Amino acid sequence: MTILAFSGSPRSASAIGHLLRAAVAVAPAGINCTFYEDVLALPLFSPDLDAPSSSVAPAVAALREQLRAADAVLIATPEYAYGMPGSLKNALDWLVSAGSFYGKPTGVLSASPSEVGGDRARAGLLLTLEALGAAIVPAASFPIPLVRTRLGAAGEVTDTGLATKLTAAMTALVAAVPVPDLAD
Ligand SMILES: Cc1cc2nc3c(=O)[nH]c(=O)nc-3n(C[C@H](O)[C@H](O)[C@H](O)COP(=O)(O)O)c2cc1C
């Protein structure tokens, strides 16, 4: 089983990246995790570039393949001006026609220094993921307030309550993946 840890931050060394790494580190044994941290590599979306007759940029094809190959997704966003970063929305726009989010178990995190932890950006992200047909896993979806107080200098999770929540989120995500019917 493969889980895609999808960073919505355009920043290198981002808090979101540290949180996703911490979550992946506590995934149940035997789970394969891949990272997507390349939203800035994508061209700006236009339906003109996504027409059936046109071939998409290699960065778009790579993102689509990573999502297709994943059994579940843990996506995390920072909050920019009460919304998700434009670069993350751009990435999601590229994923509409591919249809690979449809039915995919998905945990949705946000983090910011504020007391609501980017929950307004998370609300917008949830709406977009609803449009894409993702199967949101509530037990793997929550905002992370005051994120700077929960990470150490190297980005490690220092808050034990958060570490417990991330472990529970990964367990819930894995449990949400349908077991293949061996009779098929
Ligand atoms: C342009 C910009 C706008 C921001 N707007 C908000 C905001 O509306 N609400 C909030 O809580 N944090 C806001 N922040 C703070 C980021 O959400 C915060 O720094 C976040 O932890 C960044 O995550 P990252 O380290 O993964 O990039 C903003 C940051 C930037 C750069």
Tab-separated table of C-alpha atoms and ligand atoms in Angstrom:
chain	number	residue	atom	x	y	z
A	1	MET	CA	0.000	0.000	0.000
A	2	THR	CA	1.301	3.431	-0.932
A	3	ILE	CA	0.453	6.736	0.756
A	4	LEU	CA	1.256	9.989	-1.003
A	5	ALA	CA	2.313	12.797	1.363
A	6	PHE	CA	1.337	15.872	-0.647
A	7	SER	CA	2.787	19.211	0.467
A	8	GLY	CA	0.822	22.321	-0.379
A	9	SER	CA	3.666	24.615	0.626
A	10	PRO	CA	5.712	26.325	-2.068
A	11	ARG	CA	8.519	26.854	0.453
A	12	SER	CA	11.603	24.686	0.901
A	13	ALA	CA	12.234	23.574	4.498
A	14	SER	CA	8.597	24.314	5.240
A	15	ALA	CA	6.689	23.494	8.395
A	16	ILE	CA	4.253	21.534	6.235
A	17	GLY	CA	7.117	19.413	4.902
A	18	HIS	CA	8.333	18.714	8.455
A	19	LEU	CA	4.836	17.701	9.548
A	20	LEU	CA	4.371	15.344	6.614
A	21	ARG	CA	7.748	13.729	7.317
A	22	ALA	CA	6.755	13.259	10.950
A	23	ALA	CA	3.455	11.666	9.875
A	24	VAL	CA	5.138	9.328	7.401
A	25	ALA	CA	7.647	8.285	10.066
A	26	VAL	CA	4.819	6.903	12.202
A	27	ALA	CA	2.970	5.119	9.406
A	28	PRO	CA	2.058	1.517	10.210
A	29	ALA	CA	4.735	-1.032	9.307
A	30	GLY	CA	4.821	-2.148	5.695
A	31	ILE	CA	3.347	1.063	4.280
A	32	ASN	CA	5.224	2.652	1.412
A	33	CYS	CA	5.167	6.476	1.450
A	34	THR	CA	6.026	8.850	-1.355
A	35	PHE	CA	6.357	12.639	-1.166
A	36	TYR	CA	5.126	15.309	-3.507
A	37	GLU	CA	6.772	18.666	-2.757
A	38	ASP	CA	7.010	20.200	-6.190
A	39	VAL	CA	4.034	22.508	-6.667
A	40	LEU	CA	6.321	25.252	-8.019
A	41	ALA	CA	7.484	23.017	-10.882
A	42	LEU	CA	4.027	23.021	-12.457
A	43	PRO	CA	3.070	25.442	-15.214
A	44	LEU	CA	0.115	27.704	-14.620
A	45	PHE	CA	-3.004	25.755	-15.446
A	46	SER	CA	-5.118	26.581	-18.442
A	47	PRO	CA	-7.716	24.299	-20.038
A	48	ASP	CA	-5.985	25.148	-23.328
A	49	LEU	CA	-2.908	23.261	-22.099
A	50	ASP	CA	-5.018	20.349	-20.849
A	51	ALA	CA	-6.933	19.632	-24.044
A	52	PRO	CA	-7.099	15.942	-25.031
A	53	SER	CA	-5.006	16.740	-28.098
A	54	SER	CA	-2.121	18.361	-26.164
A	55	SER	CA	0.560	16.557	-24.204
A	56	VAL	CA	1.062	17.972	-20.726
A	57	ALA	CA	4.343	19.172	-19.226
A	58	PRO	CA	6.528	16.429	-17.685
A	59	ALA	CA	5.993	17.926	-14.198
A	60	VAL	CA	2.237	17.577	-14.613
A	61	ALA	CA	2.537	14.002	-15.875
A	62	ALA	CA	4.779	13.152	-12.900
A	63	LEU	CA	2.278	14.553	-10.399
A	64	ARG	CA	-0.596	12.711	-12.047
A	65	GLU	CA	1.344	9.444	-11.990
A	66	GLN	CA	2.267	9.845	-8.312
A	67	LEU	CA	-1.370	10.418	-7.431
A	68	ARG	CA	-2.594	7.547	-9.599
A	69	ALA	CA	-0.135	5.155	-7.956
A	70	ALA	CA	-1.169	6.106	-4.412
A	71	ASP	CA	-3.793	4.188	-2.459
A	72	ALA	CA	-4.343	7.138	-0.119
A	73	VAL	CA	-3.208	10.747	0.225
A	74	LEU	CA	-2.227	12.914	3.168
A	75	ILE	CA	-2.320	16.503	1.942
A	76	ALA	CA	-1.302	19.496	4.042
A	77	THR	CA	-1.579	23.200	3.387
A	78	PRO	CA	-0.323	26.410	4.958
A	79	GLU	CA	-2.669	29.405	4.946
A	80	TYR	CA	-2.012	32.395	2.722
A	81	ALA	CA	-4.456	35.289	3.154
A	82	TYR	CA	-7.170	32.969	4.513
A	83	GLY	CA	-6.832	30.522	1.614
A	84	MET	CA	-4.570	27.780	0.311
A	85	PRO	CA	-1.478	28.987	-1.615
A	86	GLY	CA	-2.217	29.689	-5.271
A	87	SER	CA	0.449	27.151	-6.220
A	88	LEU	CA	-1.485	24.389	-4.458
A	89	LYS	CA	-4.771	25.368	-6.099
A	90	ASN	CA	-2.913	25.362	-9.416
A	91	ALA	CA	-1.700	21.804	-8.758
A	92	LEU	CA	-5.233	20.689	-7.934
A	93	ASP	CA	-6.588	22.300	-11.109
A	94	TRP	CA	-4.165	20.120	-13.078
A	95	LEU	CA	-5.653	17.069	-11.350
A	96	VAL	CA	-9.311	17.705	-12.260
A	97	SER	CA	-9.307	16.079	-15.683
A	98	ALA	CA	-7.103	13.170	-14.584
A	99	GLY	CA	-9.846	12.083	-12.163
A	100	SER	CA	-7.385	10.230	-9.921
A	101	PHE	CA	-8.552	11.848	-6.697
A	102	TYR	CA	-11.988	10.306	-7.201
A	103	GLY	CA	-12.752	7.968	-4.292
A	104	LYS	CA	-9.176	8.181	-2.964
A	105	PRO	CA	-8.997	8.139	0.863
A	106	THR	CA	-7.543	11.530	1.767
A	107	GLY	CA	-6.474	13.157	5.022
A	108	VAL	CA	-6.439	16.959	4.996
A	109	LEU	CA	-4.163	18.907	7.344
A	110	SER	CA	-3.398	22.589	7.672
A	111	ALA	CA	-0.861	24.371	9.828
A	112	SER	CA	-0.067	27.944	10.633
A	113	PRO	CA	1.225	30.059	13.533
A	114	SER	CA	-2.309	31.243	14.255
A	115	GLU	CA	-4.660	29.858	16.871
A	116	VAL	CA	-6.892	28.309	14.209
A	117	GLY	CA	-3.998	26.623	12.424
A	118	GLY	CA	-4.890	27.590	8.875
A	119	ASP	CA	-8.393	26.167	9.183
A	120	ARG	CA	-9.771	28.693	6.669
A	121	ALA	CA	-7.310	27.443	4.053
A	122	ARG	CA	-8.232	23.882	5.026
A	123	ALA	CA	-11.919	24.673	4.507
A	124	GLY	CA	-11.164	25.881	0.984
A	125	LEU	CA	-8.981	22.852	0.310
A	126	LEU	CA	-11.766	20.554	1.490
A	127	LEU	CA	-14.181	22.214	-0.946
A	128	THR	CA	-11.784	21.752	-3.855
A	129	LEU	CA	-11.119	18.137	-2.899
A	130	GLU	CA	-14.873	17.595	-2.724
A	131	ALA	CA	-15.092	18.836	-6.313
A	132	LEU	CA	-12.391	16.319	-7.245
A	133	GLY	CA	-14.324	13.504	-5.538
A	134	ALA	CA	-11.724	12.677	-2.881
A	135	ALA	CA	-12.958	10.467	-0.028
A	136	ILE	CA	-12.090	12.615	2.980
A	137	VAL	CA	-11.032	10.676	6.082
A	138	PRO	CA	-12.190	12.814	9.043
A	139	ALA	CA	-9.907	11.077	11.560
A	140	ALA	CA	-6.915	12.028	9.389
A	141	SER	CA	-8.023	15.635	8.908
A	142	PHE	CA	-7.423	18.513	11.305
A	143	PRO	CA	-5.800	21.930	11.618
A	144	ILE	CA	-2.543	22.338	13.530
A	145	PRO	CA	-2.609	25.651	15.433
A	146	LEU	CA	0.450	27.495	16.744
A	147	VAL	CA	2.642	25.295	14.596
A	148	ARG	CA	5.899	27.067	15.481
A	149	THR	CA	5.490	26.051	19.120
A	150	ARG	CA	5.157	22.369	18.175
A	151	LEU	CA	8.310	21.955	16.082
A	152	GLY	CA	11.935	22.004	17.208
A	153	ALA	CA	14.842	23.801	15.545
A	154	ALA	CA	15.370	20.952	13.069
A	155	GLY	CA	11.674	20.690	12.323
A	156	GLU	CA	11.103	17.701	14.566
A	157	VAL	CA	7.700	17.413	16.263
A	158	THR	CA	8.279	18.293	19.905
A	159	ASP	CA	4.623	18.319	20.938
A	160	THR	CA	3.596	14.856	22.129
A	161	GLY	CA	-0.098	15.581	21.635
A	162	LEU	CA	0.524	16.391	17.982
A	163	ALA	CA	2.720	13.305	17.547
A	164	THR	CA	-0.148	11.174	18.873
A	165	LYS	CA	-2.610	12.832	16.492
A	166	LEU	CA	-0.329	12.239	13.499
A	167	THR	CA	0.029	8.566	14.435
A	168	ALA	CA	-3.752	8.223	14.696
A	169	ALA	CA	-4.174	10.016	11.372
A	170	MET	CA	-1.871	7.585	9.564
A	171	THR	CA	-3.623	4.607	11.130
A	172	ALA	CA	-7.028	5.979	10.085
A	173	LEU	CA	-5.826	6.650	6.557
A	174	VAL	CA	-4.506	3.124	6.136
A	175	ALA	CA	-7.736	1.692	7.567
A	176	ALA	CA	-9.756	3.679	5.008
A	177	VAL	CA	-8.083	1.996	2.033
A	178	PRO	CA	-10.414	-0.690	0.703
A	179	VAL	CA	-9.034	-4.209	1.011
A	180	PRO	CA	-8.790	-5.779	-2.450
A	181	ASP	CA	-11.260	-8.590	-3.050
A	182	LEU	CA	-9.001	-11.579	-3.690
A	183	ALA	CA	-11.833	-13.312	-5.545
A	184	ASP	CA	-11.604	-10.723	-8.358
B	1	LIG	C1	1.790	35.566	1.961
B	1	LIG	C2	1.459	34.910	3.260
B	1	LIG	C3	0.187	35.005	3.774
B	1	LIG	C4	-0.131	34.382	4.987
B	1	LIG	N1	-1.414	34.439	5.452
B	1	LIG	C5	-1.746	33.767	6.572
B	1	LIG	C6	-3.101	33.745	7.017
B	1	LIG	O1	-4.002	34.296	6.416
B	1	LIG	N2	-3.385	33.043	8.142
B	1	LIG	C7	-2.418	32.358	8.841
B	1	LIG	O2	-2.729	31.743	9.849
B	1	LIG	N3	-1.120	32.364	8.439
B	1	LIG	C8	-0.771	33.046	7.326
B	1	LIG	N4	0.527	33.032	6.879
B	1	LIG	C9	1.521	32.265	7.630
B	1	LIG	C10	1.710	30.856	7.051
B	1	LIG	O3	0.512	30.111	6.980
B	1	LIG	C11	2.652	30.110	7.943
B	1	LIG	O4	3.898	30.751	7.918
B	1	LIG	C12	2.801	28.661	7.593
B	1	LIG	O5	3.265	27.972	8.716
B	1	LIG	C13	3.759	28.480	6.456
B	1	LIG	O6	3.890	27.100	6.233
B	1	LIG	P1	5.208	26.550	5.556
B	1	LIG	O7	6.327	26.780	6.529
B	1	LIG	O8	4.908	25.115	5.378
B	1	LIG	O9	5.406	27.263	4.271
B	1	LIG	C14	0.870	33.650	5.685
B	1	LIG	C15	2.166	33.568	5.151
B	1	LIG	C16	2.461	34.187	3.957
B	1	LIG	C17	3.857	34.053	3.398
